[in-house]
C-alpha positions as a printed Julia matrix, in Angstrom:
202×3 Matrix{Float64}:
  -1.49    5.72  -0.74
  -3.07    4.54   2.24
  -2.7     4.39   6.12
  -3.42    2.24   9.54
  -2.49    2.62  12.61
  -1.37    0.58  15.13
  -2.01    0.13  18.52
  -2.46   -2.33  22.0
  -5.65   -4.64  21.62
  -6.23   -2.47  25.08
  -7.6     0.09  23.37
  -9.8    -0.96  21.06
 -12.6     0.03  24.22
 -10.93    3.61  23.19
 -11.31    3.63  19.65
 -14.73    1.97  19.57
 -15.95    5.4   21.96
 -14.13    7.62  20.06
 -15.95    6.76  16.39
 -19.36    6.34  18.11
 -19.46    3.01  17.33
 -21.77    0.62  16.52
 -20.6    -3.28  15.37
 -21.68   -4.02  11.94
 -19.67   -7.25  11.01
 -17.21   -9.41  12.52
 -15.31  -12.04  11.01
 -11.47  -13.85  11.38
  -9.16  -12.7    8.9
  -5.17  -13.77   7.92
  -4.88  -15.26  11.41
  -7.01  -12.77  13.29
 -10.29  -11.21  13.78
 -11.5    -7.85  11.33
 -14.43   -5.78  13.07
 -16.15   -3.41  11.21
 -18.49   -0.66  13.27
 -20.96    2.22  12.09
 -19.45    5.82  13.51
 -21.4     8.46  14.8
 -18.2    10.65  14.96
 -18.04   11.23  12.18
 -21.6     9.89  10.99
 -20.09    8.82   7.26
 -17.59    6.88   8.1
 -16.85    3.19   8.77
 -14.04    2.51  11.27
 -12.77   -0.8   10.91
  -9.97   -2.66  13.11
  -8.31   -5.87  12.39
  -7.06   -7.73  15.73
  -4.31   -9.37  16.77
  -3.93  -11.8   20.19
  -1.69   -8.05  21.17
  -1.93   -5.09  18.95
  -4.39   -3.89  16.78
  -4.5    -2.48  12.79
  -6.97    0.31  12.63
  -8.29    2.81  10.3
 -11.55    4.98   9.13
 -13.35    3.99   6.34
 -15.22    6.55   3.81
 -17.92    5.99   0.99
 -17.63    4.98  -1.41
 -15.12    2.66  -1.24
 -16.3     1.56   2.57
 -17.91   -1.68   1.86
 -16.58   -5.26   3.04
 -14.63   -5.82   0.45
 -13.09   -2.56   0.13
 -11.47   -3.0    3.87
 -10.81   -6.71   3.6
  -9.02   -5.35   0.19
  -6.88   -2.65   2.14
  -6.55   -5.11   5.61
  -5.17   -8.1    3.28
  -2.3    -6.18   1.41
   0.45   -6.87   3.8
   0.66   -9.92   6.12
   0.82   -9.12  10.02
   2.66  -10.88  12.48
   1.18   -9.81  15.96
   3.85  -10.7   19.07
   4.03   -9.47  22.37
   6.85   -6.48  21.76
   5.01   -5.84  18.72
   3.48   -6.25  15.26
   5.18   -5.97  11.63
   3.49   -5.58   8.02
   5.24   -7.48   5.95
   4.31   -6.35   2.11
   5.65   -9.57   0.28
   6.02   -8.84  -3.12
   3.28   -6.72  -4.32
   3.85   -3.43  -2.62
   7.03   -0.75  -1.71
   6.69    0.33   1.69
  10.25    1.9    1.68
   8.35    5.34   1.62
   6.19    4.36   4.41
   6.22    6.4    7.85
   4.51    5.1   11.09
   2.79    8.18  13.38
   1.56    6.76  16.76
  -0.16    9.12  19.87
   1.59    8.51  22.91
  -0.64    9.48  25.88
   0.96   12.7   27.82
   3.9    13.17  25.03
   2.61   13.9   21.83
   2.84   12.77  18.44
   5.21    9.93  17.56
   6.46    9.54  13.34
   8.88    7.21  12.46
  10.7     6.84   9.33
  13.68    4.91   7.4
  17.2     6.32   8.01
  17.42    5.69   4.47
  14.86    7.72   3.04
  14.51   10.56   5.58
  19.01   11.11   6.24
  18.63   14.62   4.71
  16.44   15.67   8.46
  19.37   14.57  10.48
  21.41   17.68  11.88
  24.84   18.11  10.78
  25.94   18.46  14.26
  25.83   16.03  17.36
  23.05   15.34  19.16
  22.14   14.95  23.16
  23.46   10.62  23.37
  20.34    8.64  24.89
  20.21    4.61  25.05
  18.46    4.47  21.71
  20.8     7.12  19.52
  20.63   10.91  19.48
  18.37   13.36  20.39
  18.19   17.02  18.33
  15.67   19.92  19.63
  14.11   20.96  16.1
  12.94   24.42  15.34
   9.53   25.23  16.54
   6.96   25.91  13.26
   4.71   29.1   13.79
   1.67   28.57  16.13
   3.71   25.04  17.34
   2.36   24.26  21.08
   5.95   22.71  21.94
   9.32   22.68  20.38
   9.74   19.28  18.19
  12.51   16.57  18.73
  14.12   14.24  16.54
  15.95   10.87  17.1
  17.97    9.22  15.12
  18.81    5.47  16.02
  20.7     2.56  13.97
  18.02    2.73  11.45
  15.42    5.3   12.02
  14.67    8.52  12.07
  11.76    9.98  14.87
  10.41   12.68  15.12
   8.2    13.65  18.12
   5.72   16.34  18.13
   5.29   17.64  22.11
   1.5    19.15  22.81
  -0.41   19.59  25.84
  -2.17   16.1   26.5
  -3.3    13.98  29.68
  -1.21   11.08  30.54
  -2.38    7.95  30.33
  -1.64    7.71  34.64
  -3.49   10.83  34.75
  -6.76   11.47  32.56
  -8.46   14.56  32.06
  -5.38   16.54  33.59
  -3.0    17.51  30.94
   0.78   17.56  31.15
   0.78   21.21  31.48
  -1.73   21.33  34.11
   0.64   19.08  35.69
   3.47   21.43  36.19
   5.41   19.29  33.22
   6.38   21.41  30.08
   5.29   19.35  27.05
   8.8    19.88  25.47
   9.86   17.89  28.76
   7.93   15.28  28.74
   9.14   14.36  25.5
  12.26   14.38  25.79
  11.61   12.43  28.91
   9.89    9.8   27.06
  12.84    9.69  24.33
  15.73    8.95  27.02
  13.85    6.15  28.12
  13.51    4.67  25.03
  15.76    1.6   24.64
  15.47    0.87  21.06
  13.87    1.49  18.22
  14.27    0.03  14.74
  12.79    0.18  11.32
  12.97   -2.92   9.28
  12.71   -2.6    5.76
């Protein structure tokens, strides 16, 4: 099992701050460029990004399988395809990714998993939904000790879940949504209705 995460080349700056760090090798790699950088946060750690002309596949890196090789290993099992609405991992032949999820921040909403209709149908309520441009929208129960009240989407062919908590918007840094006047719970389900579409491709 292992995980990446994908985001705009316009924050690598971001990441780089976030981990502390400090560039250790940089070479191209299946059509693109792999950095790898030291971290100071945390300080045993490698955090390693592979970048496309748009979007970027990033993840942290831990002894002892940290090396070159190890991340060039992990970075070559899928081929990407980086375009300007977005970029795919396309597993060929060696690997199942029909159990794979994708989790994404989203500045000022929360936290973003999406999953195969397929493999996730048993979390979609048995009743309707609120109707949005991209499919329907459900208010989940909140867990104990939950900041916001969750909300799931379900689309043609995916299943979302979204995870509301108190963060600053990308417009508005260092002032959270709360702080705002904006009730996390609404500014998810804000960002949901203006979602257009969303689609998981097998």
């Amino acid at each position: 099992m292992w995980a990446l995460e994908l985001a705009p080349m316009s924050s690598l700056g971001s990441g780089v701050h976030s981990v502390g760090g400090r560039e250790r090798e940089r070479f191209s790699l299946a059509g693109g460029e792999l950095v790898i950088y030291d971290c100071t946060e945390p300080n045993d750690a490698r955090w390693a990004a592979w970048l496309g002309p748009w979007h970027m596949a990033h993840g942290m890196f831990y002894a002892p399988t940290w090396e070159t090789a190890d991340i060039v290993e992990v970075f070559s099992r899928v081929a990407w395809n980086d375009t300007p609405e977005g970029m795919t991992a396309d597993p060929g032949q060696r690997f199942d990714l029909s159990m794979a999820m994708y989790m994404q921040t989203v500045a000022g909403v929360g936290t973003l998993e999406v999953q195969s209709k397929r493999t996730a149908a048993e979390l979609i309520p048995k009743w309707r939904g609120y109707e949005a441009t991209a499919g329907e929208i459900w208010r989940l129960e909140a867990v104990p000790d939950a900041e916001a009240q969750p909300l799931l989407m379900v689309t043609d062919s995916a299943v979302v879940t979204l995870t509301p908590w108190d963060a600053p918007r990308e417009a508005r840094p260092g002032v959270s949504v709360r702080a705002a006047g904006i009730a996390p719970e609404d500014a998810a389900a804000t960002f949901l209705t203006k979602v257009k579409r969303l689609d998981w491709r097998a």
